[in-house]
Short mmCIF file of C-alpha atoms in Angstrom, two decimals:
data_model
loop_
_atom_site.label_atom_id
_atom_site.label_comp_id
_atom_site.label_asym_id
_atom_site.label_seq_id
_atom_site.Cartn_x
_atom_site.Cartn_y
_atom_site.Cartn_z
CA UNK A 1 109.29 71.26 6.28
CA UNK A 2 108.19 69.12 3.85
CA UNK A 3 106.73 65.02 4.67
CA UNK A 4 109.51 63.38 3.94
CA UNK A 5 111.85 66.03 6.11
CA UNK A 6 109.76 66.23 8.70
CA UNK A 7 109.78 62.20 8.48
CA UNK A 8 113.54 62.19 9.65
CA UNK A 9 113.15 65.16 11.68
CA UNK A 10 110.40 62.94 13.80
CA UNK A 11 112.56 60.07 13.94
CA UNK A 12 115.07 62.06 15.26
CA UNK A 13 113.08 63.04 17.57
CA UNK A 14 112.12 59.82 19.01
CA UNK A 15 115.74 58.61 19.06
CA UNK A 16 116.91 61.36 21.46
CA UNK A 17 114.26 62.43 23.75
CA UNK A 18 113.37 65.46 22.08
CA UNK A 19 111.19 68.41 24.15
CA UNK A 20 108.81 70.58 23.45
CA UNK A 21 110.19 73.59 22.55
CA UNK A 22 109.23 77.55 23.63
CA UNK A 23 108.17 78.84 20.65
CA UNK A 24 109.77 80.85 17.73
CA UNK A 25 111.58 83.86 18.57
CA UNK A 26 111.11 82.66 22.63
CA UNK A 27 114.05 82.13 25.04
CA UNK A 28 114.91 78.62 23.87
CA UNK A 29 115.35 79.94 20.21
CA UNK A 30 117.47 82.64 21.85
CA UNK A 31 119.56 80.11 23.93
CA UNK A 32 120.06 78.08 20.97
CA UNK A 33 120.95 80.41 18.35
CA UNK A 34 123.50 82.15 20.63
CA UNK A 35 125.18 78.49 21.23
CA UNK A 36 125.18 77.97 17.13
CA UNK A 37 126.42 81.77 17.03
CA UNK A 38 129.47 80.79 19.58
CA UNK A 39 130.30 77.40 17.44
CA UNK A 40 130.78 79.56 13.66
CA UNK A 41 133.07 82.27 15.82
CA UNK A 42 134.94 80.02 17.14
CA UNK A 43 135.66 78.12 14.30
CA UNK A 44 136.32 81.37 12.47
CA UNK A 45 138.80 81.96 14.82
CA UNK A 46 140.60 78.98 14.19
CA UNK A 47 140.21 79.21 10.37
CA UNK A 48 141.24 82.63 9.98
CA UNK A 49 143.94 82.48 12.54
CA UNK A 50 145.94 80.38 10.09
CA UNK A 51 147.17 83.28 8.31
CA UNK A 52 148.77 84.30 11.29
CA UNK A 53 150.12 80.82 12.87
CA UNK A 54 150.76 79.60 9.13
CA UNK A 55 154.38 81.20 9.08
CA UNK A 56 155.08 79.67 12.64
CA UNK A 57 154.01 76.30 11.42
CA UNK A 58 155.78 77.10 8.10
CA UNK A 59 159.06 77.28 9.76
CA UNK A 60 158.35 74.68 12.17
CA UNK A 61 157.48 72.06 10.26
CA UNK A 62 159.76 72.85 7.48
CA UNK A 63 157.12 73.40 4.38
CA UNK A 64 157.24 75.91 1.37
CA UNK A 65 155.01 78.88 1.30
CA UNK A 66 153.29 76.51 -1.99
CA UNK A 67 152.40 73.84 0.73
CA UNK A 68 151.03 76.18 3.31
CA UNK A 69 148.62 77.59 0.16
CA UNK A 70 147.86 74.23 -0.43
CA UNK A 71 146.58 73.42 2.55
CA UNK A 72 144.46 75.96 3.09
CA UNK A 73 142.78 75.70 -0.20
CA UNK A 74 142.60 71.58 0.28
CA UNK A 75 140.43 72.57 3.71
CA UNK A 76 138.44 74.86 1.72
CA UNK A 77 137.63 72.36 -0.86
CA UNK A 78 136.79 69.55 1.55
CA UNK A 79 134.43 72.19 3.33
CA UNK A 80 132.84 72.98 0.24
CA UNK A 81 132.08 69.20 -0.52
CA UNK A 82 131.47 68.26 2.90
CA UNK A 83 128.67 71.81 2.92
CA UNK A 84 126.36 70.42 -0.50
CA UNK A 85 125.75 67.35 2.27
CA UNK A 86 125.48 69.13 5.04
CA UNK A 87 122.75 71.57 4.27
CA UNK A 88 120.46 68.42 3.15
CA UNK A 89 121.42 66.41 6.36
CA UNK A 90 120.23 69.53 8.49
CA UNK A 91 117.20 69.67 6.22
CA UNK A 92 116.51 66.52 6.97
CA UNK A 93 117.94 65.51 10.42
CA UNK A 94 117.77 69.17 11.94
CA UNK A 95 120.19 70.44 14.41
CA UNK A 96 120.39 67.61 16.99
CA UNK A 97 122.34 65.63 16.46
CA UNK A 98 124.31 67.18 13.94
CA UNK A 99 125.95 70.38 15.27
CA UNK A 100 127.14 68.48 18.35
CA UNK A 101 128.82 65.82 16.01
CA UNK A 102 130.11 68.95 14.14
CA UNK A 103 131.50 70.73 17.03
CA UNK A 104 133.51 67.35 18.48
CA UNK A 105 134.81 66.99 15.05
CA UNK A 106 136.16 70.56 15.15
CA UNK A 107 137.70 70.19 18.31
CA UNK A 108 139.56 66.80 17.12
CA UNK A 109 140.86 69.07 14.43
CA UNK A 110 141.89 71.51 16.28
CA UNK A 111 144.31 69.08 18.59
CA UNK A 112 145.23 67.46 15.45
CA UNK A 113 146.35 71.13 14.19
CA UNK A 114 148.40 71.65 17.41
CA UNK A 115 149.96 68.20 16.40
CA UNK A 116 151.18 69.45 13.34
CA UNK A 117 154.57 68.49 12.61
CA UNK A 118 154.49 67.62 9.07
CA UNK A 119 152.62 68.17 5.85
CA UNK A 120 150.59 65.26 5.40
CA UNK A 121 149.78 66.00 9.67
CA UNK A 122 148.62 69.15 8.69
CA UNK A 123 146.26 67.99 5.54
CA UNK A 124 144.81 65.72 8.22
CA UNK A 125 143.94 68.50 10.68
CA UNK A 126 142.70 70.47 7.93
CA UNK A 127 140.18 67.35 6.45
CA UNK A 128 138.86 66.72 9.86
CA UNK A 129 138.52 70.61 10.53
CA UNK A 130 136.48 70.84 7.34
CA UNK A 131 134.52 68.03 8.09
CA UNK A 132 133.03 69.67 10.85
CA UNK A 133 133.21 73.46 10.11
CA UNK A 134 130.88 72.72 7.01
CA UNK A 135 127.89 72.22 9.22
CA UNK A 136 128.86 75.52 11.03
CA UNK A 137 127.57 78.68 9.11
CA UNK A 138 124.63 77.02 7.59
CA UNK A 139 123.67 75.32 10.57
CA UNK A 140 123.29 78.68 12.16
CA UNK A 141 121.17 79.87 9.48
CA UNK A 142 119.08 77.13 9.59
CA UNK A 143 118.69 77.86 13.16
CA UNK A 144 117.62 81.44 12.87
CA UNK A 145 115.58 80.19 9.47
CA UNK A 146 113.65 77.51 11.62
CA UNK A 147 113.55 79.09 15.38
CA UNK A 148 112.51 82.39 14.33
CA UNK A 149 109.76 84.24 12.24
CA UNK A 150 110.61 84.13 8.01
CA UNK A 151 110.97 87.22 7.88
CA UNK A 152 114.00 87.52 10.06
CA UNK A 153 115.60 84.96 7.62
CA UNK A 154 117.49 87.50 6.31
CA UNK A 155 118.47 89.23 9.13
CA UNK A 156 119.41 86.62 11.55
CA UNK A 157 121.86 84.87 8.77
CA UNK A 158 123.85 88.95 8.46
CA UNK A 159 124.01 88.46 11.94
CA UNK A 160 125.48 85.30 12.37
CA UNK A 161 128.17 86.52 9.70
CA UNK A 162 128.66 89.83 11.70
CA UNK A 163 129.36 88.11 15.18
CA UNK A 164 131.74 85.61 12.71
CA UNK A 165 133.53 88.52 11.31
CA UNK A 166 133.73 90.48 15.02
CA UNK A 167 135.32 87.50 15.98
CA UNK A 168 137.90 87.31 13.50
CA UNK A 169 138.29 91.11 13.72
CA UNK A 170 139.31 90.63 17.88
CA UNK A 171 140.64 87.31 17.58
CA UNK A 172 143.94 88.06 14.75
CA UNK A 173 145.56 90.24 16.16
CA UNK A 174 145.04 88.49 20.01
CA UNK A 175 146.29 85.71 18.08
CA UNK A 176 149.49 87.47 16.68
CA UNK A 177 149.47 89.21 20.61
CA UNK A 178 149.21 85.72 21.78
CA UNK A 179 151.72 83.82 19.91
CA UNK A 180 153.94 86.52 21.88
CA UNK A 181 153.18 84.12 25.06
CA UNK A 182 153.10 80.73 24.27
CA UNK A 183 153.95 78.74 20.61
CA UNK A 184 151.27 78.32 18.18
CA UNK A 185 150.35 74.36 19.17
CA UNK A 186 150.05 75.82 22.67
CA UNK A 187 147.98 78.20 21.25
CA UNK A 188 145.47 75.78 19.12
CA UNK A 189 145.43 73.17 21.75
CA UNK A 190 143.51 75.99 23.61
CA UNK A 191 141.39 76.19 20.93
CA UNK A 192 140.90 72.23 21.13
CA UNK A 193 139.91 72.72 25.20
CA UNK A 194 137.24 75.15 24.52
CA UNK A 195 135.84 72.72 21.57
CA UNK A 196 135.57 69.93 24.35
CA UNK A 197 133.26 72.27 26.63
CA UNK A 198 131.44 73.60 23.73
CA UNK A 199 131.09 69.68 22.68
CA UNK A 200 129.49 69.56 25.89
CA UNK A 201 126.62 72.15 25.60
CA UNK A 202 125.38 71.34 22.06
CA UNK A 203 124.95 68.02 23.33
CA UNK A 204 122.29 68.91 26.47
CA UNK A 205 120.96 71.99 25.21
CA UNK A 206 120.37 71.95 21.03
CA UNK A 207 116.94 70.66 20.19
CA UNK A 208 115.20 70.87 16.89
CA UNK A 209 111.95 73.11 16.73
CA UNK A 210 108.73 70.62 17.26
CA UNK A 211 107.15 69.87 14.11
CA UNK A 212 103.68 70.76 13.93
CA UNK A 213 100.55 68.42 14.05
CA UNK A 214 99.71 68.75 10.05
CA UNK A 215 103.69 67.96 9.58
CA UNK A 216 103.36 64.77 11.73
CA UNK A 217 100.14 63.48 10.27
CA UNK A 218 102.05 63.77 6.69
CA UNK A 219 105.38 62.45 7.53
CA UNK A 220 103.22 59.22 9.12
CA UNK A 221 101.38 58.89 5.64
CA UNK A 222 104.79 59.59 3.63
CA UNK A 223 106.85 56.51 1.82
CA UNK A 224 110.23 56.58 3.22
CA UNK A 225 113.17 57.19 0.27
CA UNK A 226 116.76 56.50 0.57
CA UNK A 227 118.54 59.68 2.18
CA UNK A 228 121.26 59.71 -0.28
CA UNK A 229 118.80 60.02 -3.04
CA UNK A 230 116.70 62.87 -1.91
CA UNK A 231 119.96 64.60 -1.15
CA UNK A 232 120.96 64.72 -4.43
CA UNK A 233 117.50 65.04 -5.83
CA UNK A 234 117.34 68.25 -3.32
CA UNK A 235 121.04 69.84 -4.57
CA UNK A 236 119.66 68.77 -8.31
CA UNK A 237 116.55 70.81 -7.32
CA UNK A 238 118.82 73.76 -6.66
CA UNK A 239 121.06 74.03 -9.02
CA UNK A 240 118.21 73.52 -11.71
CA UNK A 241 117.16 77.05 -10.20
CA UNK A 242 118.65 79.64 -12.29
CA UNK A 243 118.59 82.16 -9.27
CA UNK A 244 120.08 79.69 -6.94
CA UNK A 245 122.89 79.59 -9.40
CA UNK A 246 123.44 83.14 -10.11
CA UNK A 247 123.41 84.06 -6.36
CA UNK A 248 125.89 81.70 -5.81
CA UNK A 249 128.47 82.92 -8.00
CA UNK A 250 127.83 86.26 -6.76
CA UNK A 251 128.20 85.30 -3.40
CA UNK A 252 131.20 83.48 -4.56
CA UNK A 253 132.90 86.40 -5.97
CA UNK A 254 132.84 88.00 -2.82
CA UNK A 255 133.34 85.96 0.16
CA UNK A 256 135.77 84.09 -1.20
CA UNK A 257 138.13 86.80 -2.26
CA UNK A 258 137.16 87.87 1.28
CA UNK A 259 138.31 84.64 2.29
CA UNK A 260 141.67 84.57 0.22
CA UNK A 261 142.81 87.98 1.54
CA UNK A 262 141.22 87.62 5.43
CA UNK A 263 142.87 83.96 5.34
CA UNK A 264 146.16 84.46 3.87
CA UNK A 265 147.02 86.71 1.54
CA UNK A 266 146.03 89.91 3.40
CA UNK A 267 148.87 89.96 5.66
CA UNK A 268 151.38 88.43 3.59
CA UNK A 269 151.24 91.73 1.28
CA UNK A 270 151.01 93.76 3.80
CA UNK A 271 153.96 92.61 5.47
CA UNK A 272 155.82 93.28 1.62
CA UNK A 273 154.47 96.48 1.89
CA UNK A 274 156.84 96.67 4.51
CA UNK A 275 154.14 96.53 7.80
CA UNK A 276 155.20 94.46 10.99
CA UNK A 277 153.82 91.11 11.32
CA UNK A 278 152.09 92.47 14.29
CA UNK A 279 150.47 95.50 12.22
CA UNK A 280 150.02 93.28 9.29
CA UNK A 281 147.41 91.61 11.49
CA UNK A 282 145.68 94.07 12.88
CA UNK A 283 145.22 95.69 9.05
CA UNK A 284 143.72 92.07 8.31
CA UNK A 285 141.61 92.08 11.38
CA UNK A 286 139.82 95.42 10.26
CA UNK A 287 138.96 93.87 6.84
CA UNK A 288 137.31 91.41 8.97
CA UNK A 289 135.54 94.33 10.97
CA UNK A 290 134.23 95.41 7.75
CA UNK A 291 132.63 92.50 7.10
CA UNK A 292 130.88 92.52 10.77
CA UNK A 293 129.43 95.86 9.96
CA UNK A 294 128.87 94.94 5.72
CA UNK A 295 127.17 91.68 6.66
CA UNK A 296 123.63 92.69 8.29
CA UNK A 297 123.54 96.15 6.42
CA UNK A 298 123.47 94.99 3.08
CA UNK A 299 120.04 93.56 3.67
CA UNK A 300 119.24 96.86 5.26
CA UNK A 301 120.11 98.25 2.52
CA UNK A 302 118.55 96.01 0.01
CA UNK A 303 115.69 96.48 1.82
CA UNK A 304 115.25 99.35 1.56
CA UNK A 305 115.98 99.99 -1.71
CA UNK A 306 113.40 97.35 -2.56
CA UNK A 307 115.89 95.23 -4.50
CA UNK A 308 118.00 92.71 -4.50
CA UNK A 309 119.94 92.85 -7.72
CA UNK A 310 121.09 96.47 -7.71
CA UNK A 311 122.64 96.99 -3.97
CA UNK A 312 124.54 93.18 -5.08
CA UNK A 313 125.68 94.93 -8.71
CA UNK A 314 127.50 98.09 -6.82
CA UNK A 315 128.63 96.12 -3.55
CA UNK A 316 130.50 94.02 -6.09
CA UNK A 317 131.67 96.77 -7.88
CA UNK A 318 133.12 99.03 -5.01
CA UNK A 319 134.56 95.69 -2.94
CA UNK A 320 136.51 95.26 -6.79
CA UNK A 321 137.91 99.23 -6.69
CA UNK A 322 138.84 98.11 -2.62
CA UNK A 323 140.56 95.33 -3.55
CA UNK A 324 142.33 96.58 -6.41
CA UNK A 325 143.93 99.71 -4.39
CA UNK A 326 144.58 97.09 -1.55
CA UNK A 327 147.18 95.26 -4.32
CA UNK A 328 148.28 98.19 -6.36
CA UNK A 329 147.16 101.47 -4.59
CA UNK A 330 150.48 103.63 -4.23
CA UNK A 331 152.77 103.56 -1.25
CA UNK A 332 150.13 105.15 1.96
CA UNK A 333 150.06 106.29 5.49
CA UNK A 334 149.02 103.95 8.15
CA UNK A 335 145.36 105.43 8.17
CA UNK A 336 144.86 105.38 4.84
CA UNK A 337 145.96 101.62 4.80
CA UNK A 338 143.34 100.90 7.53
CA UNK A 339 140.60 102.68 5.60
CA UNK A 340 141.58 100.45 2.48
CA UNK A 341 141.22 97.72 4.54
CA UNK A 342 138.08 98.11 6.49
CA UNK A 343 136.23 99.23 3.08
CA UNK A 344 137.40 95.38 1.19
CA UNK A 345 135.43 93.84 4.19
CA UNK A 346 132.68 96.29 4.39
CA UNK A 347 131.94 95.57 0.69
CA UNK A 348 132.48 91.86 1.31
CA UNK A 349 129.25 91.91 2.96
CA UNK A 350 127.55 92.03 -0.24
CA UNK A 351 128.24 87.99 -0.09
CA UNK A 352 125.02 88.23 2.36
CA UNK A 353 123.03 89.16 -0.45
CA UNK A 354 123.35 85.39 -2.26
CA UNK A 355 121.69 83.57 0.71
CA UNK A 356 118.98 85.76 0.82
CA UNK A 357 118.37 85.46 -3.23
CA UNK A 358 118.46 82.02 -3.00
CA UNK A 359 116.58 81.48 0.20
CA UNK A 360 113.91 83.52 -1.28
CA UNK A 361 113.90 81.19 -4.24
CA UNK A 362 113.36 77.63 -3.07
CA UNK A 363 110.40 76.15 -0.76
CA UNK A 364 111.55 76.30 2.54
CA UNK A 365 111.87 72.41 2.97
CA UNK A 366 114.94 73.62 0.67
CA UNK A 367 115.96 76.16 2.56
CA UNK A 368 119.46 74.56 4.15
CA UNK A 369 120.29 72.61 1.04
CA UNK A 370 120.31 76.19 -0.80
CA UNK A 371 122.25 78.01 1.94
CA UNK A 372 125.03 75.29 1.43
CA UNK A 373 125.11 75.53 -2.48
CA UNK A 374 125.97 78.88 -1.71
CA UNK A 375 128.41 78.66 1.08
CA UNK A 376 130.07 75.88 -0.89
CA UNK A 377 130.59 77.96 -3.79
CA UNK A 378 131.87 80.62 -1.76
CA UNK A 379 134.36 78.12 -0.55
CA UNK A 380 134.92 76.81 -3.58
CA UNK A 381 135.97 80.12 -5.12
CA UNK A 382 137.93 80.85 -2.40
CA UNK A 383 140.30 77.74 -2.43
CA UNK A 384 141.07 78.42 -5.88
CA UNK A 385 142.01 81.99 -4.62
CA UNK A 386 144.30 80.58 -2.12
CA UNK A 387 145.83 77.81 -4.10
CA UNK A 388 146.53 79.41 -7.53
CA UNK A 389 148.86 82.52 -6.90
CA UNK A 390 150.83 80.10 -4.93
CA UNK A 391 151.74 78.38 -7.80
CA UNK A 392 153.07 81.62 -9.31
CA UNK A 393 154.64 82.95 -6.40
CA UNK A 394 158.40 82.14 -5.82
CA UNK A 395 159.95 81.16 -2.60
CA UNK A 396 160.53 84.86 -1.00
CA UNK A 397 157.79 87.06 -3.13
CA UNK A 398 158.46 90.95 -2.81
CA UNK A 399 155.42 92.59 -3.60
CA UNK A 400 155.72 93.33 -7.19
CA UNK A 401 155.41 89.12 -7.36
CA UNK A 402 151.92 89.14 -5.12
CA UNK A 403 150.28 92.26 -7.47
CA UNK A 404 151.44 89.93 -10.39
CA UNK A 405 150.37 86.62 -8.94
CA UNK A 406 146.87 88.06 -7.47
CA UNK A 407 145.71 89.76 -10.50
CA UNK A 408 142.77 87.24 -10.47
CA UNK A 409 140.73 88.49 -7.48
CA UNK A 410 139.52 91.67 -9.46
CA UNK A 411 138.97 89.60 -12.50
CA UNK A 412 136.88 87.27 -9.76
CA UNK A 413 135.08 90.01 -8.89
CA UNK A 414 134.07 91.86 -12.10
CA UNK A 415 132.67 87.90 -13.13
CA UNK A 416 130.65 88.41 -9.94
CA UNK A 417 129.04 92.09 -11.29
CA UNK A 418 127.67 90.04 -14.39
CA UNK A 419 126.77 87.36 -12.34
CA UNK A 420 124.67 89.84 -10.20
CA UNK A 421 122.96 92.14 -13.34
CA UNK A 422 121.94 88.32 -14.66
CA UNK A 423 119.52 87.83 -11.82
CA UNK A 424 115.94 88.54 -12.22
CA UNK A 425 114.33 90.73 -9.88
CA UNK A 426 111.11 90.47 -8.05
CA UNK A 427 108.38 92.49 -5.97
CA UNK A 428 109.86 92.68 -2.47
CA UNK A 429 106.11 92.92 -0.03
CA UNK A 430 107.94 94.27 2.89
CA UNK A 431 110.86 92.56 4.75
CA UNK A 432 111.48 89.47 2.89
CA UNK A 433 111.69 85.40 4.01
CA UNK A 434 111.80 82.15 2.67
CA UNK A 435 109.32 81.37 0.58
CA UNK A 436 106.67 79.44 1.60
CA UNK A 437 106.79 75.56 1.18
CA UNK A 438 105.49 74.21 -2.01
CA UNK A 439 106.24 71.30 -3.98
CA UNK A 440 107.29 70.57 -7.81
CA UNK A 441 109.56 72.46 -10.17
CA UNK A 442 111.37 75.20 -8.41
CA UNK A 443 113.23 76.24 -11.94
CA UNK A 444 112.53 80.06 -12.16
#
C-alpha cells in the first residue's frame, strides 16, 4: 500500500471503528473472503439468470428481442465504467465501507428488476445493478490480494471466478426449474431479500487488513491529493503499461464472449437448434461449469509450464475452435452438445490469465486499479457482444440468422491470440504474486 493509499485506508479506519485484524491467511481473512465470495455468486446469479428470465420479461413487458440485447449490453457498459473507479476507490478506501455500499446497491437493483414493467424500468434496474456489481469481482480479489500471502494472488482470484461460475452452473437451470413455481419478479424479489441479509453482514463483519506501522508513519508524513486525481493518475499509470494493456484485451477476448454466450446468446441458439427452453439452460449452465473448473487451472497450468504467454496463446485458440462448433458444428446428439458446451467455458478460463499478467505488472498499491482495467475491458467487450448481433438479428431469428449475426465472437477471439503472442514474457521464481510495491514509471 503505498502513503497516500494507506492515507485513506487510515482515515477509514478512524471513521468506522476499525479492529485489529487476525492476520493474513488467519480465520478473519477466511470469514471475510468467503462473505466477498457469497456477494460475486450471488450477483452472478442474478446477472446470468437474465438469459433465462429475459424472454419472460420480454413478453411481459412487451419489448423486442433488440431491446432486451440492449439492455444487457447498457448494464455491461455501466459496469465497465463504474469498475475503472472502483478498483482505485478499493485501492484507496479498502473494503469497508465499500462492498457493503455495493451489496445494498445490488439488492435495490434487484427489487427494481422485479419491478420491471417497462423498458426505461428495466435500464434503471440494470444502471443501479451495475453500479454495485462493479465493486463485486475485483473487490474479492482485492480481498484475497490483501488478506492473504502474494503468492496466492493468483490462486485465490481463479477461485473466486470458480465459486462465480459453480454458481451460475447450479443456479440457470434452478432458475428455469424455478420460474416453473412462481413468475420471474417473484423470483428476483427473492433475490432482492437475500441482498438485504447479505447487506447486513458486510456491514458488521468486513474490515480492511491493519496497515502496518512503517505504512502509518508514511501516510502521517504524506501531502494529501484530491482522490479524483490520483484515480486517474493511477488508471493513466496502467494503461501506460504495455502488459496491462495486452492482458486486458486478452482477457477481453475471452470472458466476454464467455459473457455474450453464458448471458444470452447461449440459450437462444440452442433453443433454434431445436433444444427445450428447459435443456437450453442446462447446456448454458455447463458452459458455466467449465469455467468453474477452467478458472483456477489455468494458473495451474501456467504454472507449471513456467509461462504466462503460451498456456494464454492456446487457451484462446481452443475456446475459438469451441465456440465456432458451438455456432456452426453440424446437427449433434445431446452428449455431444454438452461436451461442446462444457469445453467453451473450460477454455474461457484462460480470461484468468489477464489478471494475473497484469497483477504481476504493477506495484501492488496498483494492484485493484489493474484488476478493474481488466474486468472492465472484459465487460466492455462483452456488451459489444451482446448489443451488436442484435442489431442484425430480425424479430424471430432461426438459426441460420444467429451463425450469420454472431460471426464476430471467433473473429473476437483470434484478435485475442495476437493480443496474447504480443506480451512479453518473464522469469516466473516459483508461484507468482504481485509485485512488490515500488514507485515511478511502471511502463514495461
Amino acid at each position: 500500500m503505498s502513503s497516500g493509499h494507506a492515507g485513506y485506508a487510515q482515515a477509514t479506519t478512524a471513521m468506522f471503528g476499525e479492529r485489529q485484524h487476525s492476520g493474513k491467511g488467519g480465520p478473519e481473512a477466511w470469514t471475510i473472503w468467503i462473505l466477498a465470495t457469497v456477494f460475486v455468486v450471488w450477483l452472478f446469479a442474478i446477472q446470468t439468470g437474465y438469459a433465462i428470465v429475459s424472454p419472460e420479461i420480454q413478453h411481459d413487458a412487451t419489448l423486442s428481442i433488440a431491446q432486451v440485447g440492449l439492455a444487457a449490453s447498457i448494464y455491461t457498459w455501466v459496469f465497465a465504467l463504474c469498475q475503472f473507479f472502483s478498483g482505485s476507490l478499493l485501492d484507496r478506501f479498502g473494503t469497508r465501507p465499500l462492498l457493503a455500499v455495493a451489496v445494498a446497491l445490488v439488492t435495490a437493483g434487484a427489487f427494481l428488476y422485479a419491478a420491471t414493467t417497462t423498458f426505461g424500468t428495466l435500464i434503471l434496474a440494470q444502471v443501479v445493478l451495475a453500479v454495485g456489481s462493479s465493486f463485486g469481482f475485483v473487490g474479492a480479489g482485492y480481498v484475497g490480494g490483501k488478506w492473504f500471502a502474494a503468492a496466492k494472488y493468483g490462486l485465490m482470484f481463479g477461485l473466486v471466478q470458480m465459486f462465480a461460475s459453480l454458481g451460475s452452473a447450479v443456479g440457470q437451470p434452478a432458475i428455469s426449474a424455478l420460474l416453473g413455481q412462481m413468475n420471474w419478479k417473484q423470483l428476483l424479489a427473492g433475490f432482492g431479500a437475500f441482498g438485504v441479509l447479505l447487506t447486513v453482514a458486510f456491514a458488521f463483519v468486513v474490515r480492511n487488513p491493519v496497515s502496518t506501522p512503517q505504512e502509518i508513519a508514511e501516510a502521517a508524513a504524506a501531502p494529501r491529493g484530491n482522490v479524483f486525481a490520483e484515480i486517474f493518475s493511477d488508471l493513466g499509470r496502467c494503461f501506460r503499461n504495455r502488459q496491462v494493456v495486452l492482458s486486458a484485451l486478452l482477457a477481453g477476448a475471452s470472458f466476454g464472449t464467455m459473457l455474450a454466450v453464458g448471458v444470452l446468446w447461449g440459450p437462444r441458439v440452442q433453443v433454434a437448434r431445436g433444444a427445450s427452453d428447459h435443456y437450453a439452460a442446462i447446456l448454458s449452465a455447463m458452459a458455466w461449469l467449465g469455467l468453474a473448473f477452467g478458472a483456477p487451472l489455468v494458473n495451474v497450468v501456467s504454472n507449471r509450464w513456467h509461462s504466462r504467454k503460451w498456456p494464454a496463446v492456446w487457451g484462446l485458440v481452443l475456446q475459438a475452435v469451441a465456440v465456432a462448433l458451438f455456432l456452426y458444428g453440424p446437427a449433434r446428439t445431446p452428449a455431444v452438445s454438452v461436451v461442446v458446451m462444457f469445453a467453451v467455458g473450460l477454455f474461457a478460463g484462460t480470461h484468468m490469465l489477464g489478471f494475473t499478467v497484469a497483477g504481476e505488472s504493477v506495484p501492488a498499491a496498483l494492484i485493484g486499479t489493474a484488476s478493474a482495467v481488466v474486468n472492465g475491458v472484459c465487460f466492455i467487450i462483452g456488451g459489444v457482444l451482446e448489443a451488436l448481433p442484435g442489431r442484425w438479428l430480425p424479430a424471430v431469428p432461426t438459426l441460420g440468422d444467429y451463425r450469420h449475426a454472431l460471426w464476430i465472437m471467433p473473429l473476437v477471439l483470434v484478435l485475442g491470440v495476437l493480443c496474447a503472442l504480443a506480451l512479453r514474457e518473464r522469469a516466473l521464481a516459483g508461484t507468482p504474486g504481485p509485485a512488490p510495491v515500488k514507485r515511478g514509471n511502471t511502463r514495461r
